[in-house]
CSV table of C-alpha atoms and ligand atoms in Angstrom, one decimal:
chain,number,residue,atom,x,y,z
A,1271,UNK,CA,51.6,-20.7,-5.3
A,1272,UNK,CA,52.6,-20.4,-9.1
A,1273,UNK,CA,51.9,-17.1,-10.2
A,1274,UNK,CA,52.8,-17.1,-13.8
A,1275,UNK,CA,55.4,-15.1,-13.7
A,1276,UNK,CA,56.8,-15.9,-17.0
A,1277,UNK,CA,53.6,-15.1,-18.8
A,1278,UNK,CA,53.4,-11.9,-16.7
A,1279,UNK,CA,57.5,-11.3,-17.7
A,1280,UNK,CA,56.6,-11.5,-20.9
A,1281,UNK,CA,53.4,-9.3,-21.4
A,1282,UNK,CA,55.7,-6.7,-20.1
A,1283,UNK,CA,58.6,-7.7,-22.6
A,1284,UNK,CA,55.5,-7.6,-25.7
A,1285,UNK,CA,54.2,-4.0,-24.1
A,1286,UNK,CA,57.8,-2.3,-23.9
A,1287,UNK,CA,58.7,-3.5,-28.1
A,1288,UNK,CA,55.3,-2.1,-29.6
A,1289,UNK,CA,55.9,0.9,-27.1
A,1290,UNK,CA,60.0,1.0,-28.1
A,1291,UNK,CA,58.2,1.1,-32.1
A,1292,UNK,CA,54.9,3.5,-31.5
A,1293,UNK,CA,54.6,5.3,-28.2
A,1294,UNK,CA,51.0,6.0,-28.7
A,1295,UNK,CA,49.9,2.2,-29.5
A,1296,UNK,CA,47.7,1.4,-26.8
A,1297,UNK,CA,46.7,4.8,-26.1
A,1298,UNK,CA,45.2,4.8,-29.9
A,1299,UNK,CA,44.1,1.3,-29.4
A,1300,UNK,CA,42.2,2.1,-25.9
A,1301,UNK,CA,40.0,4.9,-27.1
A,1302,UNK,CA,38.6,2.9,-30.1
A,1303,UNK,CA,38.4,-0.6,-31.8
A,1304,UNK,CA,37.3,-0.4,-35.5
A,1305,UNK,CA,38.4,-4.5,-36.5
A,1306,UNK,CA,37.5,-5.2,-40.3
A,1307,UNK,CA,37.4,-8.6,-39.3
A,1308,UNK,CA,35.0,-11.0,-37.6
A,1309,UNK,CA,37.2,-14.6,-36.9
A,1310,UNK,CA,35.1,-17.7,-35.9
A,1311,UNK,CA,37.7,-20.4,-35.2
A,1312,UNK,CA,38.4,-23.4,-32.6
A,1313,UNK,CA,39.8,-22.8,-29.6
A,1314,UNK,CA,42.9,-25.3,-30.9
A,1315,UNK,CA,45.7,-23.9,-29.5
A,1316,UNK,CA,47.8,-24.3,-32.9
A,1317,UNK,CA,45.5,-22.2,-34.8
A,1318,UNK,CA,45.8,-18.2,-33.0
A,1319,UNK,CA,43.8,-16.3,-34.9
A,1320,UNK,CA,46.3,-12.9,-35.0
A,1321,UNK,CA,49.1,-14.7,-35.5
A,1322,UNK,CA,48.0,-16.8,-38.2
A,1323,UNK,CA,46.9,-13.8,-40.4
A,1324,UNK,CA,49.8,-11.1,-39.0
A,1325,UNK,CA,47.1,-8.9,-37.5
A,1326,UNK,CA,47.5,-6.8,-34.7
A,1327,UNK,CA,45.4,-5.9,-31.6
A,1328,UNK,CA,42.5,-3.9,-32.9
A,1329,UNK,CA,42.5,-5.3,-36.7
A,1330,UNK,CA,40.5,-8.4,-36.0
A,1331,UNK,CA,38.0,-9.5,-33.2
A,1332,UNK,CA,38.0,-13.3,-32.4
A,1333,UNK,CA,35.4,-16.1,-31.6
A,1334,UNK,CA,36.8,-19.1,-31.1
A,1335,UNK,CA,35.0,-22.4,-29.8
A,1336,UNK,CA,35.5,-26.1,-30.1
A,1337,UNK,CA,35.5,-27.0,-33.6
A,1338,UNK,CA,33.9,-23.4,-34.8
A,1339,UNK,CA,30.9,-24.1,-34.5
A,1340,UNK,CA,28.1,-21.6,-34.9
A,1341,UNK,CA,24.7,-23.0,-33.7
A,1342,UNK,CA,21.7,-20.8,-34.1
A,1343,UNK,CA,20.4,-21.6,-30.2
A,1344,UNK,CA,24.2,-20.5,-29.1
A,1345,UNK,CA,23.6,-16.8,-27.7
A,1346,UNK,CA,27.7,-16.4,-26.9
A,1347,UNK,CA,27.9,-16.7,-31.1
A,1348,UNK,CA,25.0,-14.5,-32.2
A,1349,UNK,CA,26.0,-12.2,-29.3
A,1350,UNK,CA,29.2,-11.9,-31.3
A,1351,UNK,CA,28.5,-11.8,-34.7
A,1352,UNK,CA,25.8,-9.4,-33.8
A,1353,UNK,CA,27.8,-7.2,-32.4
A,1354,UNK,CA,30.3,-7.1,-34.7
A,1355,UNK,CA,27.8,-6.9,-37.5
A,1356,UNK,CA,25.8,-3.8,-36.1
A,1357,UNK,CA,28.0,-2.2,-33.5
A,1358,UNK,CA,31.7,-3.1,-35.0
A,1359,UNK,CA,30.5,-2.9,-38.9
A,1360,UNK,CA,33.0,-5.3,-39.8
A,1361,UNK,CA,33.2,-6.4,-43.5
A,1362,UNK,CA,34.7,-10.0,-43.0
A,1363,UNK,CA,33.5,-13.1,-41.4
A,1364,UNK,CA,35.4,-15.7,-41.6
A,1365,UNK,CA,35.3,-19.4,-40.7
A,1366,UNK,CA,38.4,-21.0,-39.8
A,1367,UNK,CA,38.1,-24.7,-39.2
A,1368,UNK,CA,41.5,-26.7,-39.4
A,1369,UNK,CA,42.6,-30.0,-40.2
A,1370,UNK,CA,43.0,-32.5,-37.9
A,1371,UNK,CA,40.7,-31.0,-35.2
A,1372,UNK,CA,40.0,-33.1,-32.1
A,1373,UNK,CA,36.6,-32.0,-32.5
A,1374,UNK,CA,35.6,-33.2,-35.5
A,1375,UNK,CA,37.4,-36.4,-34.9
A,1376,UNK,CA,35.5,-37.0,-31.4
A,1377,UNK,CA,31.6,-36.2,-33.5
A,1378,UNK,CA,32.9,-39.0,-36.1
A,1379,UNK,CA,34.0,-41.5,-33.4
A,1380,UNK,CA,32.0,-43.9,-31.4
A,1381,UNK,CA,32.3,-43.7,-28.0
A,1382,UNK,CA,31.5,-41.1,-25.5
A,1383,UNK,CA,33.9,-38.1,-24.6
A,1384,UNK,CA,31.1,-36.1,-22.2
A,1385,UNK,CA,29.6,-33.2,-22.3
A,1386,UNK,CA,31.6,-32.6,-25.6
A,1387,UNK,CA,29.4,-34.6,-27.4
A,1388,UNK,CA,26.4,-32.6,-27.0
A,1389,UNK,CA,28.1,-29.8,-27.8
A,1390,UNK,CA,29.3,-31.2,-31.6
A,1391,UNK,CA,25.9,-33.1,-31.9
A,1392,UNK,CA,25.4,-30.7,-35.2
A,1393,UNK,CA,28.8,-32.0,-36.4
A,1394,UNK,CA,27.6,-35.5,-35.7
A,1395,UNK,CA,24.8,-35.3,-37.9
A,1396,UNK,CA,26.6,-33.8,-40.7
A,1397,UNK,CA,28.9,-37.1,-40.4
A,1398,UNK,CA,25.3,-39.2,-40.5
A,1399,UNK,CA,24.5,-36.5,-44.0
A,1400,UNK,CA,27.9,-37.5,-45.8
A,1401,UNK,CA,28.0,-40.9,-44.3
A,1402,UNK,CA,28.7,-42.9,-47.8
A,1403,UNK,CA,31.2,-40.5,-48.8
A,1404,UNK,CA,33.2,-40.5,-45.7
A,1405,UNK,CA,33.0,-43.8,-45.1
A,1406,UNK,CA,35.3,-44.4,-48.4
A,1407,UNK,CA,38.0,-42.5,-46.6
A,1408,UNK,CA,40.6,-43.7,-44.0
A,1409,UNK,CA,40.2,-42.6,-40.8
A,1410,UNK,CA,42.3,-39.3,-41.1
A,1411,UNK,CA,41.0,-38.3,-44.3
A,1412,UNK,CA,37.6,-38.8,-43.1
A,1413,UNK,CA,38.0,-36.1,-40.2
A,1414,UNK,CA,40.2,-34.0,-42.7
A,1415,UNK,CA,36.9,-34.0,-45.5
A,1416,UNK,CA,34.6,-33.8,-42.1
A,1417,UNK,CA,36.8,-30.5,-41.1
A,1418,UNK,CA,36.2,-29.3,-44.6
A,1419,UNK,CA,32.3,-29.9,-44.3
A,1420,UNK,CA,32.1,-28.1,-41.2
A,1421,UNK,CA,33.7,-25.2,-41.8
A,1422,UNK,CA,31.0,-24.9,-45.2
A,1423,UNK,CA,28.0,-26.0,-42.7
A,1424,UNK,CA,28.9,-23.4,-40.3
A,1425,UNK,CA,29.5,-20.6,-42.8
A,1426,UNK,CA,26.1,-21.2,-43.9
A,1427,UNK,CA,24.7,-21.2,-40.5
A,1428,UNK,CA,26.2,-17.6,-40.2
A,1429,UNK,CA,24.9,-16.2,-44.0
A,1430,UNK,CA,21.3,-17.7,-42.4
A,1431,UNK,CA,21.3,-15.8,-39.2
A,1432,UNK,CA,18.9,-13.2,-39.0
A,1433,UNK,CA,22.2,-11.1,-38.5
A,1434,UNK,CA,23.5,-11.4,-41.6
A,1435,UNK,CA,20.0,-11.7,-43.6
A,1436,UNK,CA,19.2,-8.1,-42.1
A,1437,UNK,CA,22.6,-6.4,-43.0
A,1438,UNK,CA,22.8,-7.3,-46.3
A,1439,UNK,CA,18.4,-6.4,-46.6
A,1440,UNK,CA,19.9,-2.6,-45.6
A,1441,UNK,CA,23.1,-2.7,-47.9
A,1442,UNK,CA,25.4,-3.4,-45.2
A,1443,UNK,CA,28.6,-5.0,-47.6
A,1444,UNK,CA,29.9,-8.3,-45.7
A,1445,UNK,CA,31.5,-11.5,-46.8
A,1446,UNK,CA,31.6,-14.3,-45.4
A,1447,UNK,CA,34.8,-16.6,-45.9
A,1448,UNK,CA,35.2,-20.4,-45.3
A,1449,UNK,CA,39.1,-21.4,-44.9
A,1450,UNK,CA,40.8,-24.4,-43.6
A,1451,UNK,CA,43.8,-24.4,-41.6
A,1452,UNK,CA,46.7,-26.9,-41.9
A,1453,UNK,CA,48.6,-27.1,-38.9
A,1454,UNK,CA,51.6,-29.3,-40.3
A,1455,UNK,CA,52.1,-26.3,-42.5
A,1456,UNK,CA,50.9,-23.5,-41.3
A,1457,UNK,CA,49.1,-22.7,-44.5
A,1458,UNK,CA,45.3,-21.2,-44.8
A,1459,UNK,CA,43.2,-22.6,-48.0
A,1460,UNK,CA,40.3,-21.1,-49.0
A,1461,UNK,CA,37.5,-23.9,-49.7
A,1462,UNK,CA,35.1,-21.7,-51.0
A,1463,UNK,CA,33.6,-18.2,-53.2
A,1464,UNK,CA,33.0,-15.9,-50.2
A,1465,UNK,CA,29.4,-15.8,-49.9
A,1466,UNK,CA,28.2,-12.1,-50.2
A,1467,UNK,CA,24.9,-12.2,-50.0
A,1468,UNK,CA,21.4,-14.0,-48.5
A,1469,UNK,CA,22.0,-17.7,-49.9
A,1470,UNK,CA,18.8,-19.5,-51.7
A,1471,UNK,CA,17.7,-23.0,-50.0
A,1472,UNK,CA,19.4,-24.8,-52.4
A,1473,UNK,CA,22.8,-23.6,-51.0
B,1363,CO,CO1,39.9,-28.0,-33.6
């Protein structure tokens, strides 16, 4: 049976270094959480949230799904924003898409992949929304402009939660950040003003 080993090897390898450079680490970290920052992100492998942004366990708590995507009918999302919005009191949320995601690609293509597609059926009809501009782009500029639409659709999706409309109706000070990912470079790009505040329907 393949027990992992490796991955088991190196947890212990990880544990002992932050333990050689502060012995009371985890013991600090087990008693309390207090993350500044709420990540949404896809579950891409290339894009790991921590790593990324050189944060350590405890300074940011992590969503991640297929092509971060926040739909107001998915309990696991509210379930986390919520909590990280009144329990956590974090003061970031941000949306990390990337380009070249096999998410967005698969909503702009025509075939089936399966389940998948129900799941990016919001994705889908933002394609069907920006159809005349995206179909002036090549293929891989169209997914890299669709990645760039999504991540500004789902950040709005989040400032429109009840969540978010609540907190800032009590004063609660959050932003909410829409950045792109480029995995050929490792570089984040911001696409957008952090919204700070309840956005009017023309947004
Ligand atoms: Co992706």
């Amino acid at each position: 049976m393949e027990r992992l080993t490796h991955l088991l090897s190196n947890n212990r390898a990880w544990a002992d270094s932050i333990n050689a450079h502060d012995p009371d680490f985890f013991r600090k970290l087990a008693n309390q959480q207090s993350p500044e920052y709420l990540w949404i992100g896809c579950s891409d492998s290339r894009v790991p949230a921590n790593q990324i942004t050189g944060l350590a366990p405890g300074e940011i708590f992590v969503h991640r799904n297929v092509a971060n995507v926040v739909a107001e009918t998915d309990f696991n999302v509210l379930a986390v924003i919520q909590y990280a919005v009144d329990v956590l009191k974090i003061r970031h949320i941000i949306i990390c898409g990337h380009y070249g995601c096999g998410g967005v690609r698969a909503a702009l293509e025509n075939f089936r992949h399966g389940m998948i597609d129900n799941w990016l059926a919001g994705i889908r009809s933002l394609s069907r929304t920006h159809r005349a501009e995206l179909a002036a782009l090549d293929t891989d500029a169209a997914v890299d402009r669709l990645c760039e639409l999504n991540v500004r659709s789902q950040a709005s999706h989040v400032a429109r939660t009840t969540i978010l409309e609540d907190a800032w109706e009590r004063g609660q000070k959050i932003s909410i950040h829409s950045w792109i990912y480029r995995l050929d470079t490792g570089l984040i790009t911001p696409l957008a003003e952090p919204v700070t505040g309840p956005m009017d329907n023309s947004d």
